[in-house]
């Protein structure tokens, strides 16, 4: 019999040790703080900043005239005869220096500048999308760890109650006032809680590792502080079509539409040829006068139907494709947001039902069973079964609350949170 008691007490001791295996740092970590840390350390945002700078630098360069071309040459060198390869004896031989400048039309230069500016806008919209994704993913990781901690605390509370009941059953059995079945029931309950606690600890470690991905190991060690405000409406009061057009992914596609339309206008402008001007000075031998030359070059677009018009048709088709993707993204965003909003509202309604009906009923059943046990009308196994059912209901409520909080986070952070302080790299 002493073996049964020693095993039971050993299992209880294991539960108490597991209760202290999560050494959290003293300073808490709120969800907003975690998101700010994740944004500050995001390499993706730094990459988007670099792309934005690159596009804006190219926009300035695209608006300038091409570099002038400096030209050197020797013209009319005799190829045969008595003066073969002589640079001085033939009056037509000239040493020439000149300069040529290509002059694209101002409209084309402006459109090329605009194309790169549109690219910078697209990159900035993608940056907002990445920033929203960082905030959203960090919030989800923080929420997962927060509720894993809650489930762990709930099991530890149940473990403490079971420990006290096991001690009472042990004492009653030693004094011949209780049964051996109660001791075995308490022992089985302890082992079951130990197994469930191991599962929750594994989930907690997984959530911890995911949080490390976003905030780093040091910040992830800090305990969660403050419950997520998942019961608040995650979207503006009236979700109009204008709201969906503000979503970063939609804005990015809108910038792609603008860029494609700019390229189409540039292709239209290319149907008007540019021109080049050049001037040169040619030196001949002392017996002959030097020469000055001036010229203009204009491309001859003799086959516009198969060259410029084809290019214009391609650019117009690409603009049409971009507009179609934009419209599809708008519809997709509306459907996804509506679905998430329905999931959030349904979860919220179910959670209220758990709080107002299911949990109180489970608690009342436990109390009634415990009263019956104390008056000798029931055994400890029934009490432990009622407590297990109650803990199952509470765990279901926590799981439902976690899922609903995740839906809330996915909706709330579709657009980056503007309340964060903006670090230096956040500037456009």
PDB file of N, CA and C in Angstrom, residues 73 75 93-98 280-284 289-293:
ATOM      1  N   UNK A  73      37.525  61.320 -85.268  1.00  0.00           N
ATOM      2  CA  UNK A  73      37.703  60.526 -86.471  1.00  0.00           C
ATOM      3  C   UNK A  73      38.664  61.159 -87.461  1.00  0.00           C
ATOM      4  N   UNK A  75      38.800  61.427 -91.631  1.00  0.00           N
ATOM      5  CA  UNK A  75      37.986  61.189 -92.824  1.00  0.00           C
ATOM      6  C   UNK A  75      38.856  61.270 -94.079  1.00  0.00           C
ATOM      7  N   UNK A  93      41.601  64.815 -96.979  1.00  0.00           N
ATOM      8  CA  UNK A  93      41.845  64.163 -95.684  1.00  0.00           C
ATOM      9  C   UNK A  93      41.648  65.173 -94.552  1.00  0.00           C
ATOM     10  N   UNK A  94      40.863  64.750 -93.537  1.00  0.00           N
ATOM     11  CA  UNK A  94      40.524  65.655 -92.425  1.00  0.00           C
ATOM     12  C   UNK A  94      40.601  64.911 -91.096  1.00  0.00           C
ATOM     13  N   UNK A  95      41.112  65.607 -90.100  1.00  0.00           N
ATOM     14  CA  UNK A  95      41.047  65.125 -88.718  1.00  0.00           C
ATOM     15  C   UNK A  95      39.854  65.815 -88.060  1.00  0.00           C
ATOM     16  N   UNK A  96      38.915  64.994 -87.547  1.00  0.00           N
ATOM     17  CA  UNK A  96      37.608  65.533 -87.148  1.00  0.00           C
ATOM     18  C   UNK A  96      37.334  65.298 -85.653  1.00  0.00           C
ATOM     19  N   UNK A  97      36.728  66.315 -85.020  1.00  0.00           N
ATOM     20  CA  UNK A  97      36.228  66.206 -83.647  1.00  0.00           C
ATOM     21  C   UNK A  97      34.828  66.807 -83.616  1.00  0.00           C
ATOM     22  N   UNK A  98      33.925  66.139 -82.900  1.00  0.00           N
ATOM     23  CA  UNK A  98      32.552  66.625 -82.876  1.00  0.00           C
ATOM     24  C   UNK A  98      31.798  66.150 -81.636  1.00  0.00           C
ATOM     25  N   UNK A 280      30.523  69.172 -85.820  1.00  0.00           N
ATOM     26  CA  UNK A 280      31.902  68.693 -85.845  1.00  0.00           C
ATOM     27  C   UNK A 280      32.794  69.712 -86.519  1.00  0.00           C
ATOM     28  N   UNK A 281      34.047  69.636 -86.165  1.00  0.00           N
ATOM     29  CA  UNK A 281      35.067  70.515 -86.753  1.00  0.00           C
ATOM     30  C   UNK A 281      36.152  69.630 -87.327  1.00  0.00           C
ATOM     31  N   UNK A 282      36.480  69.849 -88.619  1.00  0.00           N
ATOM     32  CA  UNK A 282      37.449  69.006 -89.313  1.00  0.00           C
ATOM     33  C   UNK A 282      38.653  69.849 -89.739  1.00  0.00           C
ATOM     34  N   UNK A 283      39.839  69.338 -89.414  1.00  0.00           N
ATOM     35  CA  UNK A 283      41.076  70.043 -89.749  1.00  0.00           C
ATOM     36  C   UNK A 283      41.776  69.359 -90.925  1.00  0.00           C
ATOM     37  N   UNK A 284      42.165  70.154 -91.912  1.00  0.00           N
ATOM     38  CA  UNK A 284      42.929  69.617 -93.048  1.00  0.00           C
ATOM     39  C   UNK A 284      44.361  70.165 -93.005  1.00  0.00           C
ATOM     40  N   UNK A 289      41.538  74.808 -96.338  1.00  0.00           N
ATOM     41  CA  UNK A 289      40.718  75.350 -95.244  1.00  0.00           C
ATOM     42  C   UNK A 289      40.123  74.223 -94.414  1.00  0.00           C
ATOM     43  N   UNK A 290      39.884  74.556 -93.120  1.00  0.00           N
ATOM     44  CA  UNK A 290      39.215  73.603 -92.228  1.00  0.00           C
ATOM     45  C   UNK A 290      37.713  73.618 -92.494  1.00  0.00           C
ATOM     46  N   UNK A 291      37.024  72.574 -91.983  1.00  0.00           N
ATOM     47  CA  UNK A 291      35.597  72.400 -92.271  1.00  0.00           C
ATOM     48  C   UNK A 291      34.754  72.350 -90.989  1.00  0.00           C
ATOM     49  N   UNK A 292      33.576  72.959 -91.014  1.00  0.00           N
ATOM     50  CA  UNK A 292      32.602  72.906 -89.925  1.00  0.00           C
ATOM     51  C   UNK A 292      31.346  72.225 -90.436  1.00  0.00           C
ATOM     52  N   UNK A 293      30.847  71.229 -89.682  1.00  0.00           N
ATOM     53  CA  UNK A 293      29.654  70.476 -90.116  1.00  0.00           C
ATOM     54  C   UNK A 293      28.592  70.508 -89.028  1.00  0.00           C
TER      55      UNK A 293
END
